[in-house]
Each structure stands twice: as structure tokens, then as C-alpha cells.
mmCIF file of C-alpha atoms in Angstrom:
data_model
loop_
_atom_site.group_PDB
_atom_site.id
_atom_site.type_symbol
_atom_site.label_atom_id
_atom_site.label_comp_id
_atom_site.label_asym_id
_atom_site.label_seq_id
_atom_site.Cartn_x
_atom_site.Cartn_y
_atom_site.Cartn_z
ATOM 1 C CA MET A 19 42.434 42.389 23.637
ATOM 2 C CA ILE A 20 38.615 41.282 23.702
ATOM 3 C CA PRO A 21 36.473 43.838 21.850
ATOM 4 C CA ASP A 22 33.908 45.866 23.857
ATOM 5 C CA GLY A 23 30.775 44.048 24.086
ATOM 6 C CA VAL A 24 32.111 40.740 23.350
ATOM 7 C CA LYS A 25 32.425 38.000 25.872
ATOM 8 C CA ILE A 26 34.357 34.715 25.445
ATOM 9 C CA VAL A 27 32.779 31.637 27.353
ATOM 10 C CA TYR A 28 35.678 28.749 27.259
ATOM 11 C CA VAL A 29 34.011 25.626 27.818
ATOM 12 C CA SER A 30 36.269 22.999 29.064
ATOM 13 C CA ARG A 31 36.143 19.335 30.947
ATOM 14 C CA GLU A 32 39.540 20.577 32.783
ATOM 15 C CA ILE A 33 39.292 24.231 33.902
ATOM 16 C CA GLU A 34 43.306 24.248 34.042
ATOM 17 C CA ARG A 35 42.841 24.397 30.077
ATOM 18 C CA ALA A 36 41.416 27.611 30.115
ATOM 19 C CA LEU A 37 43.284 29.525 32.369
ATOM 20 C CA GLY A 38 45.494 31.271 29.742
ATOM 21 C CA PHE A 39 43.808 34.608 30.342
ATOM 22 C CA PRO A 40 42.669 36.780 33.193
ATOM 23 C CA LEU A 41 39.174 36.103 34.321
ATOM 24 C CA GLY A 42 36.483 38.758 34.143
ATOM 25 C CA ALA A 43 33.337 40.073 32.617
ATOM 26 C CA SER A 44 34.824 39.677 28.971
ATOM 27 C CA TYR A 45 36.347 35.962 29.703
ATOM 28 C CA HIS A 46 34.156 33.365 31.350
ATOM 29 C CA ILE A 47 34.753 29.658 32.244
ATOM 30 C CA VAL A 48 32.429 26.758 32.272
ATOM 31 C CA SER A 49 34.065 23.652 33.759
ATOM 32 C CA ASN A 50 33.023 20.560 35.950
ATOM 33 C CA ALA A 51 33.066 21.196 39.748
ATOM 34 C CA THR A 52 36.029 19.738 41.123
ATOM 35 C CA ALA A 53 38.404 20.663 44.124
ATOM 36 C CA TYR A 54 40.693 22.572 41.849
ATOM 37 C CA GLY A 55 37.733 24.322 39.932
ATOM 38 C CA ASP A 56 36.273 25.281 43.306
ATOM 39 C CA SER A 57 39.504 26.873 44.276
ATOM 40 C CA ILE A 58 39.401 28.990 41.204
ATOM 41 C CA LYS A 59 35.892 29.870 41.600
ATOM 42 C CA ILE A 60 36.354 31.346 44.922
ATOM 43 C CA GLN A 61 38.908 33.706 43.251
ATOM 44 C CA HIS A 62 36.607 34.468 40.509
ATOM 45 C CA PRO A 63 33.085 33.974 41.562
ATOM 46 C CA GLU A 64 31.583 35.917 38.822
ATOM 47 C CA ALA A 65 33.537 34.499 36.041
ATOM 48 C CA VAL A 66 33.559 30.689 36.651
ATOM 49 C CA THR A 67 30.690 28.428 36.413
ATOM 50 C CA LEU A 68 30.921 24.967 37.680
ATOM 51 C CA ILE A 69 28.629 22.093 36.748
ATOM 52 C CA LYS A 70 27.992 19.669 39.426
ATOM 53 C CA THR A 71 26.328 16.326 38.774
ATOM 54 C CA SER A 72 24.631 13.547 40.904
ATOM 55 C CA PRO A 73 26.385 11.228 41.325
ATOM 56 C CA ALA A 74 29.550 13.125 40.716
ATOM 57 C CA THR A 75 30.944 12.639 37.320
ATOM 58 C CA LEU A 76 33.111 14.600 35.041
ATOM 59 C CA LEU A 77 31.355 15.634 31.731
ATOM 60 C CA GLY A 78 32.959 16.059 28.509
ATOM 61 C CA THR A 79 32.916 19.233 26.598
ATOM 62 C CA THR A 80 29.813 18.267 24.621
ATOM 63 C CA ASP A 81 27.974 17.303 27.671
ATOM 64 C CA LEU A 82 28.780 20.671 29.341
ATOM 65 C CA LEU A 83 27.715 22.481 26.168
ATOM 66 C CA ASN A 84 24.445 20.774 26.622
ATOM 67 C CA ARG A 85 23.839 22.042 29.943
ATOM 68 C CA PRO A 86 21.227 24.761 30.569
ATOM 69 C CA GLU A 87 23.766 26.764 32.528
ATOM 70 C CA THR A 88 26.087 27.042 29.709
ATOM 71 C CA SER A 89 23.390 27.750 27.154
ATOM 72 C CA ALA A 90 22.462 30.837 29.453
ATOM 73 C CA LEU A 91 25.988 32.483 29.379
ATOM 74 C CA ILE A 92 26.125 32.091 25.417
ATOM 75 C CA THR A 93 24.332 35.216 24.688
ATOM 76 C CA PRO A 94 24.258 37.117 21.126
ATOM 77 C CA GLY A 95 27.101 38.897 22.078
ATOM 78 C CA ALA A 96 29.196 35.754 23.493
ATOM 79 C CA ARG A 97 31.769 33.784 21.496
ATOM 80 C CA LEU A 98 32.227 30.208 22.473
ATOM 81 C CA LEU A 99 35.704 28.503 22.793
ATOM 82 C CA VAL A 100 36.730 24.927 23.406
ATOM 83 C CA PHE A 101 40.039 23.211 24.112
ATOM 84 C CA LYS A 102 39.679 21.062 21.003
ATOM 85 C CA ASN A 103 36.875 21.330 18.484
ATOM 86 C CA THR A 104 34.921 18.110 17.400
ATOM 87 C CA VAL A 105 32.407 16.969 15.131
ATOM 88 C CA ARG A 106 29.964 16.911 18.265
ATOM 89 C CA VAL A 107 30.973 20.340 19.460
ATOM 90 C CA GLU A 108 30.648 21.921 16.037
ATOM 91 C CA SER A 109 27.151 20.426 15.824
ATOM 92 C CA ALA A 110 26.115 21.573 19.004
ATOM 93 C CA ALA A 111 27.349 25.117 18.080
ATOM 94 C CA ILE A 112 25.649 24.901 15.034
ATOM 95 C CA ALA A 113 22.064 23.464 16.317
ATOM 96 C CA ASN A 114 22.337 26.424 18.977
ATOM 97 C CA ARG A 115 23.395 29.316 16.414
ATOM 98 C CA TRP A 116 26.362 29.795 18.675
ATOM 99 C CA LYS A 117 29.654 31.493 17.377
ATOM 100 C CA LEU A 118 32.322 28.947 17.858
ATOM 101 C CA LEU A 119 35.763 30.572 17.440
ATOM 102 C CA ASN A 120 37.728 27.223 17.012
ATOM 103 C CA PRO A 121 38.992 26.195 13.463
ATOM 104 C CA PRO A 122 36.809 23.612 11.915
ATOM 105 C CA ALA A 123 36.710 20.059 13.356
ATOM 106 C CA ALA A 124 37.397 18.546 9.996
ATOM 107 C CA LEU A 125 40.315 20.309 9.211
ATOM 108 C CA SER A 126 41.807 19.613 12.645
ATOM 109 C CA GLU A 127 41.049 15.995 12.183
ATOM 110 C CA ARG A 128 42.836 15.818 8.766
ATOM 111 C CA ILE A 129 46.070 17.278 10.276
ATOM 112 C CA GLU A 130 46.156 15.185 13.805
ATOM 113 C CA ASN A 131 45.054 11.857 11.891
ATOM 114 C CA LYS A 132 48.714 9.974 11.660
ATOM 115 C CA LEU A 133 47.759 8.719 8.081
ATOM 116 C CA SER A 134 45.997 11.729 6.580
ATOM 117 C CA GLN A 135 48.593 14.170 8.256
ATOM 118 C CA ILE A 136 51.369 12.616 5.744
ATOM 119 C CA ARG A 137 48.921 13.411 2.809
ATOM 120 C CA TRP A 138 48.364 16.737 4.220
ATOM 121 C CA LEU A 139 51.893 17.735 4.982
ATOM 122 C CA GLY A 140 52.664 16.966 1.220
ATOM 123 C CA PRO A 141 56.491 17.829 0.232
ATOM 124 C CA LEU A 142 56.849 18.737 4.079
ATOM 125 C CA ALA A 143 56.581 15.158 5.077
ATOM 126 C CA GLN A 144 59.709 14.312 3.135
ATOM 127 C CA LYS A 145 61.520 17.486 4.156
ATOM 128 C CA TYR A 146 60.739 17.081 7.985
ATOM 129 C CA LEU A 147 59.614 13.491 9.006
ATOM 130 C CA PRO A 148 62.097 10.680 9.851
ATOM 131 C CA PRO A 149 61.712 7.783 7.126
ATOM 132 C CA HIS A 150 58.070 6.564 7.047
ATOM 133 C CA ALA A 151 55.377 4.415 5.121
ATOM 134 C CA MET A 152 51.816 3.544 5.620
ATOM 135 C CA LYS A 153 51.033 0.001 5.673
ATOM 136 C CA VAL A 154 48.208 -2.521 6.517
ATOM 137 C CA ALA A 155 49.403 -3.970 9.974
ATOM 138 C CA LYS A 156 49.656 -7.695 8.622
ATOM 139 C CA TYR A 157 52.092 -6.589 5.786
ATOM 140 C CA ILE A 158 54.517 -4.873 7.995
ATOM 141 C CA THR A 159 57.901 -6.959 8.371
ATOM 142 C CA MET A 160 60.998 -6.248 10.487
ATOM 143 C CA LYS A 161 63.937 -7.073 7.714
ATOM 144 C CA ASN A 162 66.339 -5.834 9.946
ATOM 145 C CA PRO A 163 66.985 -5.917 13.855
ATOM 146 C CA GLU A 164 66.374 -2.016 13.705
ATOM 147 C CA PRO A 165 63.409 -0.886 15.976
ATOM 148 C CA PHE A 166 60.602 1.253 14.577
ATOM 149 C CA ILE A 167 57.641 3.251 15.618
ATOM 150 C CA LEU A 168 54.260 1.838 14.940
ATOM 151 C CA GLN A 169 51.287 4.559 15.063
ATOM 152 C CA TRP A 170 47.653 4.194 14.434
ATOM 153 C CA ALA A 171 45.465 7.024 13.244
ATOM 154 C CA HIS A 172 44.772 8.363 16.428
ATOM 155 C CA GLY A 173 46.421 8.609 19.867
ATOM 156 C CA HIS A 174 47.203 11.048 22.743
ATOM 157 C CA THR A 175 50.246 11.747 24.995
ATOM 158 C CA GLY A 176 51.883 8.453 23.592
ATOM 159 C CA ASP A 177 48.740 6.210 23.437
ATOM 160 C CA GLY A 178 48.402 4.785 20.042
ATOM 161 C CA THR A 179 52.245 5.126 19.555
ATOM 162 C CA MET A 180 54.310 1.798 19.968
ATOM 163 C CA LEU A 181 58.081 1.422 19.768
ATOM 164 C CA ILE A 182 58.532 -2.165 18.041
ATOM 165 C CA ARG A 183 61.757 -3.902 19.074
ATOM 166 C CA ASP A 184 61.645 -7.222 17.653
ATOM 167 C CA ALA A 185 59.577 -9.560 15.740
ATOM 168 C CA ASP A 186 57.393 -10.881 18.772
ATOM 169 C CA GLU A 187 56.108 -7.488 19.485
ATOM 170 C CA LEU A 188 55.133 -7.074 16.110
ATOM 171 C CA ARG A 189 53.548 -10.438 15.687
ATOM 172 C CA ALA A 190 51.420 -9.789 18.805
ATOM 173 C CA ILE A 191 50.158 -6.447 17.437
ATOM 174 C CA GLN A 192 49.231 -8.146 13.883
ATOM 175 C CA ALA A 193 47.472 -10.672 15.572
ATOM 176 C CA LYS A 194 45.264 -8.405 17.540
ATOM 177 C CA PHE A 195 44.758 -5.572 14.696
ATOM 178 C CA PRO A 196 45.700 -7.512 11.274
ATOM 179 C CA GLU A 197 43.533 -5.132 9.075
ATOM 180 C CA ARG A 198 44.219 -1.856 10.796
ATOM 181 C CA MET A 199 46.299 0.892 8.756
ATOM 182 C CA ALA A 200 49.408 2.210 10.714
ATOM 183 C CA ARG A 201 52.116 4.695 10.039
ATOM 184 C CA VAL A 202 55.447 2.911 10.163
ATOM 185 C CA THR A 203 58.466 5.497 11.260
ATOM 186 C CA ALA A 204 62.194 4.912 11.355
ATOM 187 C CA TYR A 205 62.958 4.992 15.326
ATOM 188 C CA VAL A 206 65.027 8.033 16.204
ATOM 189 C CA ASP A 207 66.795 8.253 19.490
ATOM 190 C CA GLY A 208 67.350 11.777 21.237
ATOM 191 C CA PRO A 209 65.688 14.499 23.307
ATOM 192 C CA SER A 210 62.272 15.711 22.145
ATOM 193 C CA PHE A 211 61.078 19.276 21.999
ATOM 194 C CA THR A 212 57.622 21.193 21.866
ATOM 195 C CA VAL A 213 56.964 24.491 20.321
ATOM 196 C CA ASN A 214 53.728 26.254 20.882
ATOM 197 C CA ALA A 215 52.982 28.582 17.938
ATOM 198 C CA ALA A 216 49.918 30.725 16.357
ATOM 199 C CA VAL A 217 48.522 31.570 13.183
ATOM 200 C CA ALA A 218 47.511 35.258 13.353
ATOM 201 C CA GLY A 219 46.232 36.935 10.278
ATOM 202 C CA ASP A 220 49.301 36.899 7.890
ATOM 203 C CA ARG A 221 51.686 36.204 10.832
ATOM 204 C CA ILE A 222 52.969 32.802 12.383
ATOM 205 C CA LEU A 223 54.022 33.909 15.877
ATOM 206 C CA ILE A 224 56.415 31.156 17.417
ATOM 207 C CA GLY A 225 56.400 30.704 21.082
ATOM 208 C CA ASN A 226 59.224 29.308 23.362
ATOM 209 C CA VAL A 227 60.757 25.847 22.828
ATOM 210 C CA SER A 228 60.380 23.345 25.782
ATOM 211 C CA TYR A 229 62.174 20.167 26.419
ATOM 212 C CA GLN A 230 59.505 17.499 26.417
ATOM 213 C CA ILE A 231 59.698 15.169 29.336
ATOM 214 C CA THR A 232 58.924 11.642 28.240
ATOM 215 C CA GLY A 233 58.342 8.282 29.560
ATOM 216 C CA LEU A 234 59.797 8.762 32.950
ATOM 217 C CA GLU A 235 58.739 6.950 36.142
ATOM 218 C CA PRO A 236 56.797 7.297 38.376
ATOM 219 C CA PHE A 237 54.859 9.757 36.206
ATOM 220 C CA THR A 238 53.992 7.279 33.603
ATOM 221 C CA ASP A 239 54.022 3.564 32.422
ATOM 222 C CA ASN A 240 54.419 4.449 28.880
ATOM 223 C CA ARG A 241 58.092 5.223 27.707
ATOM 224 C CA LEU A 242 56.842 7.061 24.808
ATOM 225 C CA SER A 243 54.079 9.111 26.664
ATOM 226 C CA THR A 244 54.638 12.924 27.418
ATOM 227 C CA VAL A 245 54.940 13.940 30.921
ATOM 228 C CA GLY A 246 55.811 17.422 30.894
ATOM 229 C CA ASN A 247 57.753 20.309 29.689
ATOM 230 C CA ASP A 248 61.235 22.002 30.603
ATOM 231 C CA TRP A 249 61.713 25.558 29.083
ATOM 232 C CA GLY A 250 65.027 25.979 31.003
ATOM 233 C CA LEU A 251 66.805 22.788 29.731
ATOM 234 C CA ALA A 252 65.633 23.597 26.147
ATOM 235 C CA CYS A 253 67.901 26.432 26.145
ATOM 236 C CA GLN A 254 70.828 24.343 27.460
ATOM 237 C CA LEU A 255 70.631 21.402 24.986
ATOM 238 C CA LEU A 256 69.630 23.516 21.775
ATOM 239 C CA SER A 257 72.240 25.530 19.764
ATOM 240 C CA ASP A 258 71.726 28.556 17.571
ATOM 241 C CA ASN A 259 71.620 26.351 14.539
ATOM 242 C CA ASP A 260 68.949 24.132 16.332
ATOM 243 C CA ARG A 261 66.633 27.029 17.153
ATOM 244 C CA GLN A 262 66.971 28.425 13.506
ATOM 245 C CA ALA A 263 65.906 24.836 12.140
ATOM 246 C CA ILE A 264 63.105 24.563 14.347
ATOM 247 C CA GLU A 265 61.892 28.276 13.617
ATOM 248 C CA THR A 266 62.067 27.174 9.942
ATOM 249 C CA MET A 267 60.130 23.998 10.375
ATOM 250 C CA VAL A 268 57.454 25.815 12.440
ATOM 251 C CA SER A 269 57.017 28.649 9.946
ATOM 252 C CA ASP A 270 56.734 26.101 6.960
ATOM 253 C CA ILE A 271 54.113 24.152 8.931
ATOM 254 C CA GLY A 272 52.266 27.366 10.073
ATOM 255 C CA ARG A 273 52.138 28.719 6.566
ATOM 256 C CA LYS A 274 50.750 25.490 5.349
ATOM 257 C CA LEU A 275 48.183 25.769 8.044
ATOM 258 C CA MET A 276 47.490 29.649 6.907
ATOM 259 C CA MET A 277 46.770 28.473 3.527
ATOM 260 C CA ASP A 278 43.996 26.230 4.656
ATOM 261 C CA GLY A 279 42.179 28.838 6.691
ATOM 262 C CA TRP A 280 43.598 27.847 10.065
ATOM 263 C CA LYS A 281 43.587 30.562 12.891
ATOM 264 C CA GLY A 282 44.807 30.493 16.377
ATOM 265 C CA LEU A 283 47.140 28.117 18.252
ATOM 266 C CA PHE A 284 49.011 24.788 17.113
ATOM 267 C CA GLY A 285 51.644 22.716 18.584
ATOM 268 C CA VAL A 286 54.754 21.068 16.984
ATOM 269 C CA ASP A 287 56.654 18.222 18.539
ATOM 270 C CA LEU A 288 60.130 17.265 17.129
ATOM 271 C CA ILE A 289 63.036 15.301 18.031
ATOM 272 C CA LYS A 290 66.987 15.646 17.663
ATOM 273 C CA ASP A 291 68.827 12.597 16.471
ATOM 274 C CA GLN A 292 71.719 12.310 18.663
ATOM 275 C CA ALA A 293 73.588 10.359 16.663
ATOM 276 C CA ARG A 294 73.417 12.799 13.588
ATOM 277 C CA GLY A 295 72.072 16.353 15.023
ATOM 278 C CA ARG A 296 69.271 16.380 12.756
ATOM 279 C CA LEU A 297 66.072 17.630 13.758
ATOM 280 C CA TYR A 298 62.839 15.653 12.783
ATOM 281 C CA LEU A 299 59.236 16.289 12.935
ATOM 282 C CA ILE A 300 57.322 14.009 15.631
ATOM 283 C CA GLU A 301 53.707 15.431 15.452
ATOM 284 C CA ILE A 302 51.494 18.403 14.750
ATOM 285 C CA ASN A 303 48.802 19.161 17.249
ATOM 286 C CA ALA A 304 46.118 21.218 15.506
ATOM 287 C CA ARG A 305 44.521 22.450 18.722
ATOM 288 C CA GLN A 306 45.482 24.364 21.757
ATOM 289 C CA PRO A 307 48.507 22.366 23.289
ATOM 290 C CA ALA A 308 48.208 21.279 26.906
ATOM 291 C CA SER A 309 51.184 23.433 27.753
ATOM 292 C CA VAL A 310 49.934 26.828 26.867
ATOM 293 C CA PRO A 311 48.315 27.857 29.930
ATOM 294 C CA PHE A 312 51.408 27.316 31.986
ATOM 295 C CA GLU A 313 53.667 29.132 29.056
ATOM 296 C CA SER A 314 51.263 32.103 29.264
ATOM 297 C CA SER A 315 51.756 32.287 32.887
ATOM 298 C CA LEU A 316 55.585 31.969 32.844
ATOM 299 C CA GLN A 317 55.328 34.945 30.064
ATOM 300 C CA GLU A 318 53.039 36.936 32.286
ATOM 301 C CA SER A 319 55.758 37.043 34.920
ATOM 302 C CA ALA A 320 58.370 38.025 32.572
ATOM 303 C CA ARG A 321 56.362 40.948 31.370
ATOM 304 C CA GLU A 322 55.890 42.215 34.959
ATOM 305 C CA ASN A 323 59.632 42.007 35.367
ATOM 306 C CA SER A 324 60.623 43.575 32.060
ATOM 307 C CA GLY A 325 57.659 45.890 31.140
ATOM 308 C CA THR A 326 57.564 44.760 27.606
ATOM 309 C CA ARG A 327 54.439 45.100 25.541
ATOM 310 C CA ASP A 328 54.923 41.726 23.751
ATOM 311 C CA LEU A 329 52.179 38.992 23.990
ATOM 312 C CA THR A 330 51.479 35.770 25.766
ATOM 313 C CA ILE A 331 50.864 32.752 23.601
ATOM 314 C CA PHE A 332 47.437 32.500 24.748
ATOM 315 C CA GLU A 333 46.872 36.245 24.176
ATOM 316 C CA ALA A 334 48.117 35.746 20.697
ATOM 317 C CA HIS A 335 45.406 32.870 20.154
ATOM 318 C CA LEU A 336 42.700 35.147 21.094
ATOM 319 C CA ALA A 337 43.732 37.987 19.013
ATOM 320 C CA ALA A 338 43.994 35.670 16.025
ATOM 321 C CA LEU A 339 40.405 33.997 16.599
ATOM 322 C CA LEU A 340 38.851 37.296 17.093
ATOM 323 C CA ASP A 341 40.775 38.563 13.983
ATOM 324 C CA THR A 342 42.231 41.462 15.905
ATOM 325 C CA PRO A 343 45.233 42.736 14.042
ATOM 326 C CA ILE A 344 48.743 42.099 16.179
ATOM 327 C CA PRO A 345 50.994 44.988 15.456
ATOM 328 C CA PRO A 346 54.169 43.942 13.197
ATOM 329 C CA ASP A 347 56.438 45.346 16.334
ATOM 330 C CA GLN A 348 54.338 43.043 19.066
ATOM 331 C CA ASN A 349 55.835 39.574 19.289
ATOM 332 C CA LEU A 350 55.339 36.753 21.905
ATOM 333 C CA ILE A 351 57.299 37.116 25.071
ATOM 334 C CA ARG A 352 60.542 35.280 25.552
ATOM 335 C CA ILE A 353 61.166 32.945 28.729
ATOM 336 C CA SER A 354 64.251 31.241 29.620
ATOM 337 C CA ASP A 355 63.145 29.043 32.467
ATOM 338 C CA GLY A 356 60.321 26.864 34.156
ATOM 339 C CA ALA A 357 58.985 23.608 33.988
ATOM 340 C CA GLN A 358 56.008 21.441 34.518
ATOM 341 C CA ILE A 359 55.553 17.805 35.050
ATOM 342 C CA ILE A 360 52.213 15.361 35.320
ATOM 343 C CA GLN A 361 51.783 12.457 37.350
ATOM 344 C CA ARG A 362 49.706 10.253 35.178
ATOM 345 C CA VAL A 363 47.408 7.227 36.349
ATOM 346 C CA THR A 364 49.563 4.112 36.259
ATOM 347 C CA ALA A 365 49.267 0.488 37.253
ATOM 348 C CA HIS A 366 50.811 1.606 40.740
ATOM 349 C CA VAL A 367 49.352 5.087 41.090
ATOM 350 C CA GLN A 368 45.502 5.429 40.778
ATOM 351 C CA SER A 369 45.240 8.338 42.915
ATOM 352 C CA MET A 370 47.159 10.586 45.353
ATOM 353 C CA PHE A 371 46.984 11.622 49.105
ATOM 354 C CA ASP A 372 45.981 15.228 49.452
ATOM 355 C CA GLU A 373 48.971 15.319 51.782
ATOM 356 C CA ALA A 374 51.330 14.992 48.594
ATOM 357 C CA ALA A 375 49.683 18.114 47.037
ATOM 358 C CA ALA A 376 50.064 20.063 50.203
ATOM 359 C CA ARG A 377 53.973 19.005 50.724
ATOM 360 C CA LEU A 378 54.557 20.346 46.886
ATOM 361 C CA THR A 379 52.660 23.309 47.513
ATOM 362 C CA SER A 380 54.530 24.143 50.748
ATOM 363 C CA SER A 381 57.614 23.730 48.831
ATOM 364 C CA GLY A 382 56.826 26.478 46.320
ATOM 365 C CA TYR A 383 55.346 24.284 43.342
ATOM 366 C CA GLY A 384 52.114 25.215 41.604
ATOM 367 C CA VAL A 385 49.759 22.032 41.983
ATOM 368 C CA VAL A 386 46.774 21.267 39.724
ATOM 369 C CA SER A 387 44.637 17.975 40.621
ATOM 370 C CA TYR A 388 42.477 16.052 38.518
ATOM 371 C CA GLN A 389 39.756 13.691 39.043
ATOM 372 C CA ASN A 390 40.604 11.084 36.443
ATOM 373 C CA ALA A 391 40.618 7.222 36.661
ATOM 374 C CA ALA A 392 41.528 6.176 32.879
ATOM 375 C CA PRO A 393 45.088 4.611 32.415
ATOM 376 C CA ASN A 394 47.637 7.206 31.606
ATOM 377 C CA ALA A 395 45.065 10.186 32.267
ATOM 378 C CA ASP A 396 46.209 13.387 34.132
ATOM 379 C CA LEU A 397 46.145 12.840 37.838
ATOM 380 C CA LEU A 398 48.354 15.808 39.157
ATOM 381 C CA ARG A 399 50.278 18.696 37.398
ATOM 382 C CA VAL A 400 53.121 19.892 39.189
ATOM 383 C CA GLN A 401 54.524 23.580 38.169
ATOM 384 C CA SER A 402 57.827 25.043 38.681
ATOM 385 C CA ARG A 403 59.317 28.688 38.027
ATOM 386 C CA ARG A 404 62.543 26.886 37.661
ATOM 387 C CA SER A 405 63.639 24.208 35.622
ATOM 388 C CA ILE A 406 63.370 20.579 37.158
ATOM 389 C CA MET A 407 65.821 18.609 34.624
ATOM 390 C CA SER A 408 69.581 18.902 34.541
ATOM 391 C CA ASP A 409 69.757 16.886 30.921
ATOM 392 C CA HIS A 410 68.079 14.520 28.606
ATOM 393 C CA ARG A 411 66.139 11.954 30.813
ATOM 394 C CA GLN A 412 67.914 13.218 34.233
ATOM 395 C CA PHE A 413 66.072 15.312 36.993
ATOM 396 C CA ASN A 414 67.741 17.949 38.977
ATOM 397 C CA GLU A 415 67.291 18.485 42.688
ATOM 398 C CA SER A 416 63.821 19.933 42.176
ATOM 399 C CA GLY A 417 62.742 17.024 39.662
ATOM 400 C CA ARG A 418 63.952 14.404 42.246
ATOM 401 C CA GLU A 419 62.176 16.276 45.187
ATOM 402 C CA ILE A 420 58.909 16.066 43.209
ATOM 403 C CA ALA A 421 59.421 12.379 42.286
ATOM 404 C CA GLU A 422 59.971 11.369 45.692
ATOM 405 C CA VAL A 423 57.027 13.146 47.081
ATOM 406 C CA ILE A 424 54.978 11.143 44.500
ATOM 407 C CA LYS A 425 56.366 7.759 45.216
ATOM 408 C CA SER A 426 55.808 8.395 48.827
ATOM 409 C CA SER A 427 52.377 9.049 48.447
ATOM 410 C CA HIS A 428 50.764 6.234 46.408
ATOM 411 C CA LEU A 429 47.412 5.261 46.847
ATOM 412 C CA ASN A 430 45.858 2.049 45.558
ATOM 413 C CA ILE A 431 48.989 0.492 44.831
ATOM 414 C CA ALA A 432 48.627 -2.578 42.539
ATOM 415 C CA VAL A 433 50.112 -6.089 44.047
#
């Protein structure tokens, strides 16, 4: 997969983002020193570099790149990879003459920006997005009682996206940001889904569709915030026609990316209108989606059981970035089960007892802990080889077990 003599150095604020490929001499991770990071380094001492700061703080990707420990690793034969390219990351790579594998930051920004994304999509915007418009906030009106979605240019996991249900909510936003440009989209009620895909040469490789777990307590305060994925439930909720429609949508977006020179991973979020049965595009993530490492882990397990020669989604990502041809008969490994859910920082949950992680681990779940404090940031990621949802917005027994452990393990509960 990685050519002889080439080493990839993946630099990431959160080490979990980089765990999509076997660690070794040709694949090295640089990240922050955390409890979870330490557990990975113990297993792979020669392939993980953890940066410690005093006082202890989590460095962003650019700050990690500026550390001498990182510079020492990015030798002439090395290639730099990050979770998401930015202008700052790109500038650091250019200044140090490093070979950065990620697609250009300007292209990523053009696609992910909620406003320029509409122009970038062109005819695909009318084909796949719900009814929408771009307006300055002070000129937005509610002509009828129908709710709508208001989005600023940038947001993450639901931040910057608001469900406007009445005139009072709209006026409050207009009073605070009267001159800000927004994207206004008709509200669609129904289950949402995520698809990870990769542009690899002249191919669009489409991964496994997962149900997008959104807005459920106690995992988030934000009704529109994504908190996890369930690949098993997607298999139950989507018909063959739905799957064909999703494949067509993702292929169309992938070809548009390909025309602009994109390589590697991208993600597509979509929603199924419960009333009409139609699928609409929600969002395009022009970067490695956060669910890729666990999808790849599930695919690796499936490969061990089946003996297939097909690829994980992360392997396809690396092949695309390294311009390694993928044979026509080699596709992505199919999975039909598995789920993960993220406890975010909320008004009532700012940190977790270690005992909570221990209880979940003893029950057979994978647990990734984070050292974040910002509202809605990742706090605990719980991974299951089996589905945790029984239906749209409904946990099964496993999902309820995880939620109960979280609820009984609060720290710093706001009064």
C-alpha cells in the first residue's frame, strides 16, 4: 500500500483520527500526550510520537507541526498527512518544503463553506439540496409557520446550524447578527445518514452507509449535533431504491470533486424525508470524516472473516493520495453491523469518571477518551461491533446500556 522508501507521518490533535492504518516503519503518528495516546504508544512505541507540554495543553495541528520532534520525523522521503488541511497547515508545509498529501486547503474551504458550497455544486444544488436560498440575516422572513434551517458559512457537528421554529427565534438571531450572510433551507424531517467515499484516480469508491445518530441526550445539548453512526440500522432503514439513489448522489458529487483535482476521502451527509420518501443532501465534508477510523476497523474485521482482497476506506484514502492505482476488481469491504456514539461536552457533563470508561470496556465496548472542555467537543467515544439503535432516534438494549453508564457517571453537573 505504501511504496518502499516512503514514510507517512500523520499529524493530528486527536490520535484516534489517525488510527485507520497499521502502525509501523512506513506509517507514523504525531499527536498530543493523553491517556489514550499513551495506551497506543505502549503498543507501538517506535511508531507513535506524543508531544508533551507544560503546563499540559492540547496543541492544534499547526502547533504540533512547529515542534522540533515533528520536524525531525518529516525527512526527505516522508509524506505529511493531516486530518483536515488548512491555510496554516499548508503554509507550514510550504515553509518547511514538506510534501503534504492532503488536497488544497482552498478547495476544501470552497466545498465546506455553506455559502460557496451552493455555487460549487452548480446544478447539483438544485438536484439534491432541499429548497434553499442565501440571504443576509436581517432580510430573512417567516411567511408561514413552517420551520426552517439557518446556517452560517462555517459550523461543525451541528454548531452554526439552527432550527428556526418561530418568529421570536428568528428575531433573536437577527438582533445579534443582522448583517451576517446565511443559508436558509427548508426543514426536512426524517432519519439522516452518512457515507464515506474516496476519489481514487478515475474511480469513486463508495463506503458503507451509516445511520447518523443526531441530537440524542445525554450525548449532546444540540438537537442538530451528530453524535455517532450505526451501520447496522442503516441496513434496516434503507431500501434498495434508497441505496441506488445514495450511490448516484455520492457518485455525482465525487465526479465533481474529481474534476477539480480532489484526491482521497470525502463524506456526504443526507436525510430521508419521512413524508415523501425522498433523499436530500445535507452536507459535504471535504476532508477525512471522523467516522473513517472505526469504519476501517470494522472492515478489517470483516476481511479477516471473509478473506476478501478488497480495501478499507482508509486504505483507499492512502492509495488515492499516493497515486497508487487500485485494480478495477478491487473495491471497498462491505459491512452490515457496528456502531459508535460520542458523549460531547454539555451543560451537565463536562468530564467523565474513569470508572465509566472501565465499565463500558468491561462490557465489551471500545472506548476512546478525550481531554476537551469546549462546549459540544468530544469527551468519550464508545464503539460497538453491533448496532446500538433499534429505530430512528431509538436505542436498543446496548444503546440504553451506554446511555445509563453515562448518566450515572456525571462530573461537574451544572446546578
